[in-house]
Amino acid sequence: MLNPSWRRVVLKVGSALIAPDNEGCSEKYLRPIAEFIRECRALGREVILVSSGSVAAGRHHFNFQHYRVPMALKRAMAAVGQNEMMNFWSRCFDFPCAQVLLTHGDLSDRVRHVNVQNTMRRLLDHGVLPIVNENDTIATEELKVGDNDNLAAMVATVTQADALIICSDVDGLYTADPNKDPKATLIPTVKKIDQRIYDLAGGATSSVGTGGMRTKIEAAEKATTQGVDTVILDGHQADSFQCLLAGKNPGTIFYAQKNPLPAKKHWVRHTLRAKGEIWVDSGCIDALRDNGASLLSSGIVEVKGEFESGDAVIVRCSNGKRSIAKGVTRFSASELFSIKGQKTQHIADYLGYCPNGSNAVIHRSEMMLLEKI
């Protein structure tokens, strides 16, 4: 439902809607979506469009028939298709559109994160429609978000949106796979995303795009924990958008958490990628979980991976089997090898200095306790 309180909406449109036949951009499904965007703006709601499809839109220009496309060729397809896609969207509207190409690095780096936020705000202030996509022409595996469902959730949190609408090829989340179980029924509302919800999502993927229902649940979790309502609906059905405009729920709505995570902790948990692991003893786990403590060197029993100060790491129990927390370390891996198990007052004795003037390996303000990864 198009809640009257939603003033800023992020709308994600996938490859299967942009170029359903891998033959360039098609109007088949996009006209109703464009009309929905126009209606939202007419109602005074700001819209940010996250549009997949650059590779699918550009593929028909290349004589390549195999299913698996080499990465270099995929980047070339994206370069051609992105231009076609932007031209198509621009022709749909009588107001200006802006191309915003992002990588995971743009969202995980705090300075670039703020720059993205400021640019989006200026575009919206001047009535420009931001059209966001992953920058597939340059993205490496380390820099890729990987799917635009999660990219859209990140954009929703960066821009402080009220709602995220994800267009899918099904009505929403079902009690079972509707293609296999005739008794499967649509779940209209979800108040909490837990393992049971992930189990319902399964591993289904689109034949054209990279995202399945699981990535949409991941996106919904990212968004709802930051106070963003999330709707999954069937983007192939024009009626879906008419229902939204009429205040009805055409799919599954995941309600925003009433007590959203602080912005920095949300960024640590849902945007930063872990570069290594810190294994800790049971006493340290109790202090983190029960007492709200920072992570100190005395509780560390092992250090895994290569990372630097300022990188995100996973904190695990001493056998490495359970994930306890995720946070930003103030020490490098090599420094932690030297001081693990040592009391904080002895850090300077072992290293000859105390990095950042802090005894905490991970400060509580930069740490998120985890139930799962």
XYZ file of C-alpha atoms in Angstrom:
373
model
C 0.000 0.000 0.000
C 1.170 3.540 -0.743
C 1.209 4.747 2.843
C 0.404 8.478 3.108
C 3.389 8.861 5.435
C 5.816 7.727 2.722
C 7.442 10.885 1.405
C 10.461 9.253 -0.265
C 10.289 5.918 -2.102
C 13.025 3.780 -3.670
C 11.658 1.655 -6.530
C 13.753 -1.271 -7.765
C 13.141 -2.647 -11.266
C 14.942 -5.804 -12.395
C 16.458 -7.033 -15.640
C 13.507 -9.310 -16.382
C 11.304 -6.210 -16.627
C 13.787 -4.005 -18.505
C 14.810 -6.499 -21.207
C 12.666 -9.628 -20.795
C 13.922 -11.239 -24.006
C 17.555 -10.060 -23.883
C 16.767 -8.053 -27.020
C 17.263 -4.550 -25.688
C 14.936 -2.380 -23.607
C 11.265 -3.204 -23.995
C 8.137 -1.179 -23.218
C 6.269 -4.392 -22.400
C 6.342 -3.920 -18.627
C 7.896 -0.505 -18.134
C 5.071 1.852 -19.167
C 2.938 1.086 -16.073
C 6.036 1.519 -13.900
C 6.798 4.892 -15.484
C 3.179 5.940 -14.943
C 3.432 4.922 -11.289
C 6.528 7.100 -10.873
C 4.723 10.054 -12.450
C 1.703 9.533 -10.179
C 3.903 9.387 -7.079
C 5.617 12.636 -7.987
C 2.239 14.254 -8.691
C 1.215 13.269 -5.145
C 4.291 15.036 -3.768
C 6.325 11.902 -3.125
C 9.987 11.744 -4.085
C 11.086 8.696 -6.074
C 14.512 7.143 -6.594
C 14.624 4.473 -9.301
C 17.105 1.599 -9.015
C 17.159 0.041 -12.460
C 18.934 -3.181 -13.355
C 19.249 -4.382 -16.913
C 22.293 -2.775 -18.510
C 23.846 -6.141 -19.415
C 20.523 -7.591 -20.623
C 19.777 -4.419 -22.597
C 23.158 -4.410 -24.325
C 23.561 -8.117 -24.975
C 21.822 -8.146 -28.366
C 24.609 -5.962 -29.828
C 27.140 -8.766 -29.339
C 27.322 -12.004 -31.276
C 27.639 -14.280 -28.268
C 25.196 -17.149 -27.782
C 26.606 -18.970 -24.741
C 24.815 -18.799 -21.384
C 27.917 -17.909 -19.359
C 29.307 -14.544 -20.421
C 32.993 -13.723 -19.702
C 33.369 -10.800 -17.301
C 35.158 -8.550 -19.804
C 32.370 -9.064 -22.355
C 29.722 -8.530 -19.680
C 31.296 -5.169 -18.861
C 31.172 -4.238 -22.532
C 27.507 -5.231 -22.736
C 26.815 -3.106 -19.668
C 28.533 -0.098 -21.221
C 26.273 -0.252 -24.286
C 23.137 -1.280 -22.429
C 23.415 1.410 -19.756
C 23.225 4.091 -22.438
C 20.180 2.452 -24.047
C 18.476 2.040 -20.695
C 18.980 5.679 -19.693
C 17.690 6.862 -23.086
C 14.608 4.694 -22.677
C 13.804 5.956 -19.179
C 14.394 9.560 -20.215
C 11.849 9.186 -23.030
C 9.252 8.002 -20.496
C 9.220 11.277 -18.564
C 8.793 14.991 -19.101
C 11.166 15.813 -16.229
C 14.955 15.421 -16.024
C 16.635 12.134 -15.093
C 20.112 11.633 -13.626
C 22.356 8.597 -14.031
C 23.973 7.476 -10.764
C 26.382 4.539 -11.072
C 27.633 3.030 -7.827
C 29.871 0.259 -6.553
C 30.003 -1.320 -3.117
C 33.114 0.758 -2.453
C 31.117 3.959 -2.875
C 28.802 2.873 -0.059
C 31.348 1.273 2.291
C 33.750 4.250 2.241
C 32.391 6.864 4.658
C 33.496 9.893 2.614
C 32.004 8.575 -0.639
C 28.942 7.404 1.303
C 28.299 10.990 2.407
C 28.956 12.271 -1.133
C 26.321 9.878 -2.510
C 23.894 11.049 0.154
C 24.484 14.732 -0.651
C 24.212 14.230 -4.417
C 20.921 12.363 -4.070
C 19.520 15.071 -1.839
C 20.406 17.807 -4.342
C 18.874 15.881 -7.243
C 15.623 15.370 -5.352
C 15.561 18.993 -4.180
C 15.608 20.091 -7.836
C 12.958 17.660 -9.061
C 15.379 15.344 -10.863
C 14.702 11.591 -10.922
C 17.859 9.696 -9.824
C 18.256 6.437 -11.755
C 20.720 4.200 -9.942
C 22.521 1.102 -11.154
C 25.650 -0.775 -10.215
C 28.646 0.398 -12.224
C 29.106 -2.927 -14.018
C 31.608 -1.528 -16.525
C 34.318 -1.162 -13.870
C 33.183 -3.192 -10.856
C 35.409 -6.037 -9.658
C 34.242 -8.886 -7.446
C 35.651 -7.018 -4.419
C 33.742 -3.845 -5.318
C 30.442 -5.325 -6.519
C 27.280 -5.331 -4.477
C 26.305 -8.254 -6.699
C 22.560 -7.738 -7.052
C 20.358 -4.673 -7.280
C 17.924 -5.842 -4.604
C 20.599 -5.252 -1.977
C 21.862 -2.165 -3.800
C 18.343 -0.722 -3.632
C 18.204 -1.395 0.123
C 21.526 0.369 0.583
C 20.294 3.313 -1.476
C 17.123 3.417 0.636
C 19.156 3.670 3.834
C 21.650 6.186 2.402
C 18.840 8.463 1.225
C 16.733 7.975 4.380
C 13.783 6.749 2.350
C 10.481 5.786 3.937
C 9.780 2.823 1.671
C 11.499 0.367 -0.652
C 9.409 -1.229 -3.404
C 10.992 -4.264 -5.079
C 9.456 -5.391 -8.360
C 9.671 -9.169 -8.710
C 8.272 -11.835 -11.031
C 5.975 -13.182 -8.281
C 3.357 -11.522 -6.080
C 5.538 -11.662 -2.989
C 6.667 -14.166 -0.360
C 4.731 -17.449 -0.305
C 4.410 -20.205 2.291
C 6.072 -22.497 -0.289
C 7.266 -22.331 -3.887
C 4.031 -21.593 -5.811
C 5.505 -23.199 -8.935
C 5.829 -26.524 -7.140
C 3.173 -26.492 -4.419
C -0.426 -25.715 -5.452
C -1.293 -25.147 -1.784
C 1.214 -22.321 -1.422
C -0.376 -19.076 -0.256
C 0.825 -15.480 -0.327
C 2.042 -13.977 2.946
C 0.696 -10.406 2.902
C 2.606 -9.017 5.904
C 5.852 -9.797 7.718
C 6.620 -8.053 10.998
C 9.994 -9.676 11.691
C 12.567 -11.245 9.389
C 14.079 -14.317 11.020
C 15.463 -17.672 9.867
C 11.951 -18.961 9.216
C 11.426 -16.213 6.634
C 14.766 -16.972 4.988
C 13.843 -20.666 4.825
C 10.655 -19.738 2.932
C 12.686 -17.717 0.431
C 14.644 -20.717 -0.812
C 17.213 -20.139 -3.544
C 15.125 -19.353 -6.618
C 16.686 -17.018 -9.161
C 15.512 -15.174 -12.238
C 16.450 -16.463 -15.683
C 17.486 -12.952 -16.749
C 18.682 -11.192 -13.594
C 20.957 -12.139 -10.688
C 18.508 -11.862 -7.808
C 16.058 -14.415 -6.435
C 13.669 -14.239 -3.497
C 16.495 -14.686 -1.008
C 18.255 -11.515 -2.148
C 14.944 -9.693 -1.787
C 14.620 -10.897 1.806
C 18.202 -9.779 2.465
C 17.301 -6.385 1.030
C 14.152 -6.213 3.149
C 16.185 -6.977 6.271
C 18.689 -4.231 5.460
C 15.895 -1.733 4.864
C 13.541 -2.599 7.722
C 16.294 -2.499 10.354
C 16.866 1.118 9.306
C 13.175 1.998 9.558
C 12.243 1.522 5.884
C 9.019 -0.313 4.990
C 9.656 -2.805 2.169
C 7.160 -4.148 -0.383
C 7.727 -7.043 -2.786
C 5.233 -7.164 -5.662
C 4.830 -8.587 -9.163
C 6.211 -5.962 -11.531
C 4.768 -7.737 -14.550
C 1.238 -6.838 -13.460
C 0.095 -3.267 -14.056
C -2.563 -3.832 -11.399
C 0.188 -4.049 -8.766
C 0.931 -0.356 -9.136
C -2.735 0.619 -9.279
C -3.227 -1.227 -5.984
C -0.389 0.721 -4.400
C -1.844 4.027 -5.560
C -5.228 2.972 -4.180
C -3.712 2.261 -0.756
C -3.923 -1.522 -1.106
C -1.239 -4.160 -0.596
C -0.594 -6.056 -3.857
C 2.145 -8.318 -2.504
C 4.113 -8.757 0.710
C 4.949 -5.830 2.963
C 7.784 -6.098 5.473
C 7.186 -3.557 8.196
C 9.970 -1.311 9.400
C 11.323 -2.008 12.856
C 9.985 0.395 15.447
C 13.462 0.864 16.940
C 15.828 1.127 13.960
C 19.542 0.541 14.324
C 21.727 3.634 14.734
C 23.065 4.662 11.323
C 26.677 3.768 12.057
C 25.849 0.328 13.446
C 23.592 -0.345 10.460
C 26.474 0.633 8.145
C 28.830 -1.726 9.991
C 26.447 -4.681 9.868
C 24.848 -4.325 6.451
C 27.340 -2.425 4.254
C 30.897 -3.103 5.379
C 32.453 -6.396 4.278
C 34.548 -8.312 6.766
C 38.244 -8.604 5.894
C 39.162 -11.085 8.638
C 38.216 -12.768 11.908
C 39.027 -12.399 15.588
C 38.436 -15.467 17.762
C 37.717 -14.811 21.446
C 37.322 -16.788 24.673
C 34.087 -17.420 26.565
C 34.721 -14.668 29.103
C 35.029 -12.143 26.307
C 31.795 -13.407 24.712
C 29.943 -12.910 27.996
C 31.330 -9.380 28.330
C 30.272 -8.476 24.774
C 26.851 -10.106 24.914
C 25.750 -9.450 28.473
C 27.639 -6.349 29.601
C 27.783 -4.249 26.425
C 31.575 -4.141 26.605
C 34.107 -3.200 23.943
C 36.415 -5.926 22.625
C 39.762 -5.928 24.448
C 43.002 -7.690 23.565
C 42.933 -9.880 26.691
C 40.032 -11.961 25.342
C 41.549 -12.687 21.912
C 42.814 -16.222 21.301
C 43.349 -16.219 17.507
C 43.471 -13.853 14.530
C 42.530 -14.932 10.994
C 43.103 -13.099 7.706
C 44.951 -9.960 6.656
C 43.337 -6.672 7.634
C 44.252 -3.156 8.621
C 43.027 -0.708 11.209
C 39.607 0.571 10.089
C 38.592 -2.686 8.394
C 35.518 -4.671 9.403
C 36.067 -8.074 11.029
C 33.916 -10.895 12.355
C 34.266 -11.820 16.030
C 33.888 -15.567 16.559
C 33.960 -17.950 19.511
C 37.256 -19.696 20.266
C 36.550 -22.660 17.941
C 35.436 -20.403 15.078
C 32.014 -22.057 14.741
C 29.778 -19.253 16.029
C 29.663 -15.640 14.864
C 29.374 -13.346 17.863
C 29.747 -9.836 16.467
C 30.910 -7.691 13.584
C 32.815 -4.466 14.048
C 35.514 -2.066 12.941
C 38.934 -2.970 14.328
C 41.307 -0.279 15.543
C 44.294 -2.604 15.176
C 45.764 -4.429 12.179
C 46.037 -8.217 12.049
C 49.810 -8.083 12.599
C 49.356 -5.843 15.659
C 46.744 -8.190 17.110
C 49.058 -11.190 16.656
C 51.488 -9.413 18.985
C 49.011 -8.417 21.686
C 46.388 -11.201 21.695
C 45.725 -12.446 25.213
C 47.542 -9.488 26.769
C 46.031 -6.975 29.154
C 45.290 -3.547 27.732
C 47.861 -1.777 29.922
C 50.605 -3.833 28.279
C 49.753 -2.963 24.653
C 52.341 -0.198 24.439
C 54.974 -2.514 25.938
C 54.474 -5.075 23.141
C 53.972 -2.677 20.231
C 55.969 0.319 21.402
C 52.880 2.485 20.866
C 49.110 2.417 21.285
C 47.299 2.825 17.915
C 44.722 5.604 17.773
C 45.268 6.293 21.466
C 42.712 3.602 22.316
C 42.989 0.369 24.259
C 39.815 -1.098 22.746
C 40.368 -3.404 19.777
C 36.747 -2.800 18.677
C 34.840 -0.057 20.455
C 31.266 -0.839 21.409
C 29.953 2.031 19.252
C 31.452 0.352 16.177
C 30.260 -3.175 16.904
C 27.074 -5.111 16.151
C 26.140 -8.324 17.930
C 25.026 -10.990 15.481
C 22.571 -13.850 15.501
C 23.876 -15.029 12.136
C 25.951 -13.882 9.168
